[in-house]
PDB file of C-alpha atoms in Angstrom:
ATOM      1  CA  MET A   1      32.622  23.888   5.424  1.00 69.00           C
ATOM      2  CA  THR A   2      34.489  25.177   9.018  1.00 82.00           C
ATOM      3  CA  PRO A   3      32.727  22.496  11.642  1.00 89.00           C
ATOM      4  CA  LEU A   4      30.957  24.222  13.839  1.00 95.00           C
ATOM      5  CA  THR A   5      31.888  24.568  17.834  1.00 95.00           C
ATOM      6  CA  PRO A   6      29.930  22.495  20.191  1.00 96.00           C
ATOM      7  CA  ALA A   7      28.254  24.775  21.838  1.00 97.00           C
ATOM      8  CA  ALA A   8      26.972  26.218  18.221  1.00 97.00           C
ATOM      9  CA  PHE A   9      25.947  22.817  17.382  1.00 97.00           C
ATOM     10  CA  ALA A  10      23.734  22.008  19.768  1.00 97.00           C
ATOM     11  CA  LEU A  11      22.209  25.436  19.415  1.00 97.00           C
ATOM     12  CA  LEU A  12      21.417  24.973  16.015  1.00 98.00           C
ATOM     13  CA  LEU A  13      20.214  21.448  16.572  1.00 97.00           C
ATOM     14  CA  ALA A  14      18.125  23.119  19.974  1.00 97.00           C
ATOM     15  CA  LEU A  15      16.571  25.863  17.405  1.00 97.00           C
ATOM     16  CA  THR A  16      15.591  23.079  14.977  1.00 97.00           C
ATOM     17  CA  GLU A  17      13.271  22.202  17.196  1.00 95.00           C
ATOM     18  CA  GLY A  18      11.196  25.029  17.341  1.00 94.00           C
ATOM     19  CA  GLU A  19      12.104  29.225  17.890  1.00 94.00           C
ATOM     20  CA  GLN A  20      13.024  29.717  21.814  1.00 93.00           C
ATOM     21  CA  HIS A  21      14.175  32.217  23.746  1.00 91.00           C
ATOM     22  CA  GLY A  22      17.406  31.983  25.292  1.00 89.00           C
ATOM     23  CA  TYR A  23      17.044  30.222  28.820  1.00 88.00           C
ATOM     24  CA  ARG A  24      15.074  27.810  27.060  1.00 93.00           C
ATOM     25  CA  LEU A  25      17.997  27.079  24.856  1.00 95.00           C
ATOM     26  CA  ILE A  26      20.438  26.943  27.777  1.00 95.00           C
ATOM     27  CA  ALA A  27      17.732  23.928  28.874  1.00 95.00           C
ATOM     28  CA  ASP A  28      17.502  22.734  25.478  1.00 96.00           C
ATOM     29  CA  VAL A  29      21.395  22.259  25.179  1.00 97.00           C
ATOM     30  CA  GLU A  30      21.692  20.522  28.291  1.00 96.00           C
ATOM     31  CA  ARG A  31      19.035  18.051  27.667  1.00 96.00           C
ATOM     32  CA  LEU A  32      20.574  17.515  24.274  1.00 95.00           C
ATOM     33  CA  THR A  33      23.801  16.603  25.476  1.00 95.00           C
ATOM     34  CA  GLY A  34      22.727  14.542  28.423  1.00 96.00           C
ATOM     35  CA  GLY A  35      23.954  17.213  30.908  1.00 95.00           C
ATOM     36  CA  THR A  36      27.844  16.652  29.284  1.00 96.00           C
ATOM     37  CA  LEU A  37      26.918  20.523  28.120  1.00 96.00           C
ATOM     38  CA  VAL A  38      26.098  23.471  29.680  1.00 95.00           C
ATOM     39  CA  LEU A  39      25.801  27.017  28.697  1.00 95.00           C
ATOM     40  CA  GLY A  40      26.607  30.415  30.327  1.00 94.00           C
ATOM     41  CA  PRO A  41      24.432  33.209  29.240  1.00 93.00           C
ATOM     42  CA  GLY A  42      27.867  34.531  28.394  1.00 94.00           C
ATOM     43  CA  THR A  43      28.260  31.499  26.057  1.00 95.00           C
ATOM     44  CA  LEU A  44      24.923  31.926  24.800  1.00 96.00           C
ATOM     45  CA  TYR A  45      24.560  35.240  24.155  1.00 94.00           C
ATOM     46  CA  ARG A  46      28.283  35.333  21.923  1.00 96.00           C
ATOM     47  CA  THR A  47      27.789  31.923  20.131  1.00 97.00           C
ATOM     48  CA  LEU A  48      24.326  33.020  18.875  1.00 96.00           C
ATOM     49  CA  GLN A  49      24.897  37.038  17.827  1.00 96.00           C
ATOM     50  CA  ARG A  50      28.508  34.610  16.141  1.00 96.00           C
ATOM     51  CA  LEU A  51      25.336  32.858  14.575  1.00 97.00           C
ATOM     52  CA  ARG A  52      23.354  35.715  13.659  1.00 96.00           C
ATOM     53  CA  VAL A  53      26.263  37.239  12.124  1.00 97.00           C
ATOM     54  CA  ASP A  54      27.022  34.516  10.504  1.00 97.00           C
ATOM     55  CA  GLY A  55      23.430  34.228   8.584  1.00 97.00           C
ATOM     56  CA  MET A  56      22.978  31.279  11.006  1.00 98.00           C
ATOM     57  CA  VAL A  57      19.957  32.606  13.360  1.00 97.00           C
ATOM     58  CA  GLU A  58      17.716  35.143  13.347  1.00 96.00           C
ATOM     59  CA  GLU A  59      15.951  36.865  16.165  1.00 92.00           C
ATOM     60  CA  SER A  60      12.407  36.729  16.005  1.00 86.00           C
ATOM     61  CA  ASP A  61      10.041  39.775  15.726  1.00 70.00           C
ATOM     62  CA  THR A  62       9.067  40.912  19.851  1.00 59.00           C
ATOM     63  CA  ASP A  63       4.919  39.523  20.280  1.00 56.00           C
ATOM     64  CA  GLU A  64       3.299  43.081  21.001  1.00 58.00           C
ATOM     65  CA  GLU A  65       0.489  41.044  22.686  1.00 62.00           C
ATOM     66  CA  ALA A  66       2.650  39.547  25.275  1.00 55.00           C
ATOM     67  CA  VAL A  67       5.186  42.922  26.446  1.00 52.00           C
ATOM     68  CA  ARG A  68       1.865  44.248  27.400  1.00 57.00           C
ATOM     69  CA  ALA A  69       1.458  41.287  29.525  1.00 61.00           C
ATOM     70  CA  ASP A  70       4.062  40.948  30.614  1.00 59.00           C
ATOM     71  CA  ARG A  71       6.813  43.961  30.397  1.00 57.00           C
ATOM     72  CA  ARG A  72       9.726  40.993  30.813  1.00 55.00           C
ATOM     73  CA  ALA A  73       8.455  40.235  27.584  1.00 52.00           C
ATOM     74  CA  GLU A  74      10.003  43.231  25.847  1.00 47.00           C
ATOM     75  CA  ARG A  75      13.406  41.784  27.047  1.00 58.00           C
ATOM     76  CA  ARG A  76      12.866  38.430  25.779  1.00 71.00           C
ATOM     77  CA  ARG A  77      14.581  37.766  22.656  1.00 84.00           C
ATOM     78  CA  SER A  78      13.425  34.618  21.098  1.00 92.00           C
ATOM     79  CA  TYR A  79      15.468  33.161  18.066  1.00 96.00           C
ATOM     80  CA  ARG A  80      14.664  31.407  15.023  1.00 96.00           C
ATOM     81  CA  ILE A  81      17.374  29.134  12.756  1.00 97.00           C
ATOM     82  CA  THR A  82      17.789  30.237   9.171  1.00 97.00           C
ATOM     83  CA  PRO A  83      17.873  28.347   5.856  1.00 97.00           C
ATOM     84  CA  THR A  84      21.615  29.081   6.766  1.00 97.00           C
ATOM     85  CA  GLY A  85      21.961  27.383   9.579  1.00 97.00           C
ATOM     86  CA  SER A  86      19.764  24.771   8.668  1.00 97.00           C
ATOM     87  CA  ARG A  87      22.287  23.514   5.980  1.00 97.00           C
ATOM     88  CA  ALA A  88      25.245  23.637   8.322  1.00 97.00           C
ATOM     89  CA  VAL A  89      23.464  22.002  11.157  1.00 97.00           C
ATOM     90  CA  ARG A  90      23.133  18.901   8.909  1.00 97.00           C
ATOM     91  CA  ASP A  91      26.141  19.291   6.984  1.00 96.00           C
ATOM     92  CA  GLU A  92      27.677  18.911  11.026  1.00 96.00           C
ATOM     93  CA  ALA A  93      25.781  15.911  11.515  1.00 96.00           C
ATOM     94  CA  ARG A  94      26.846  14.446   8.942  1.00 95.00           C
ATOM     95  CA  ARG A  95      30.510  15.169   9.439  1.00 94.00           C
ATOM     96  CA  LEU A  96      30.126  13.504  13.036  1.00 93.00           C
ATOM     97  CA  ALA A  97      28.050  10.737  11.977  1.00 94.00           C
ATOM     98  CA  ASN A  98      30.382   9.795   9.417  1.00 93.00           C
ATOM     99  CA  LEU A  99      33.657  10.463  11.891  1.00 92.00           C
ATOM    100  CA  LEU A 100      31.995   8.273  14.163  1.00 90.00           C
ATOM    101  CA  SER A 101      31.151   5.629  12.061  1.00 91.00           C
ATOM    102  CA  SER A 102      35.141   5.120  11.550  1.00 90.00           C
ATOM    103  CA  GLU A 103      36.440   1.514  11.987  1.00 90.00           C
ATOM    104  CA  THR A 104      38.553   3.728  14.634  1.00 89.00           C
ATOM    105  CA  ALA A 105      35.703   5.650  16.570  1.00 87.00           C
ATOM    106  CA  ARG A 106      33.835   1.754  17.224  1.00 87.00           C
ATOM    107  CA  ALA A 107      37.521   0.697  18.208  1.00 88.00           C
ATOM    108  CA  VAL A 108      37.843   3.291  20.377  1.00 87.00           C
ATOM    109  CA  LEU A 109      33.987   2.975  21.743  1.00 83.00           C
ATOM    110  CA  ARG A 110      34.724  -1.039  22.433  1.00 85.00           C
ATOM    111  CA  SER A 111      37.500  -0.495  24.429  1.00 84.00           C
ATOM    112  CA  ASP A 112      35.913   2.439  26.648  1.00 70.00           C
ATOM    113  CA  GLU A 113      32.769  -0.718  26.795  1.00 75.00           C
ATOM    114  CA  ARG A 114      35.677  -2.682  27.998  1.00 74.00           C
ATOM    115  CA  GLY A 115      37.359  -0.485  30.350  1.00 76.00           C
ATOM    116  CA  GLU A 116      39.824  -0.087  28.743  1.00 70.00           C
ATOM    117  CA  GLY A 117      41.554   3.139  28.171  1.00 60.00           C
TER     118      GLY A 117
END
């Protein structure tokens, strides 16, 4: 499996919490990454499109009742993770956890805590 980009991983991780629309995903990615990854609309929608092509996310059906109540809801697309996306985010989380549990990674983190580097 090819590693996911940080944006793709963060979006899939956010979607494991449930179906969401684009601007909510931007906020959730920022929350999940402690503010270290802030997606602009261009990056968000390009990444979502790539994830759709790869079968990892799908667009949800439009809620017709919501559209009748608020015409803006027609433009607000929601996305959900697919089983393929769930496997990919799980595999990437394992890959990163293994990498971070290495002695080398622990040494780097220890040196950072001591202010070395």
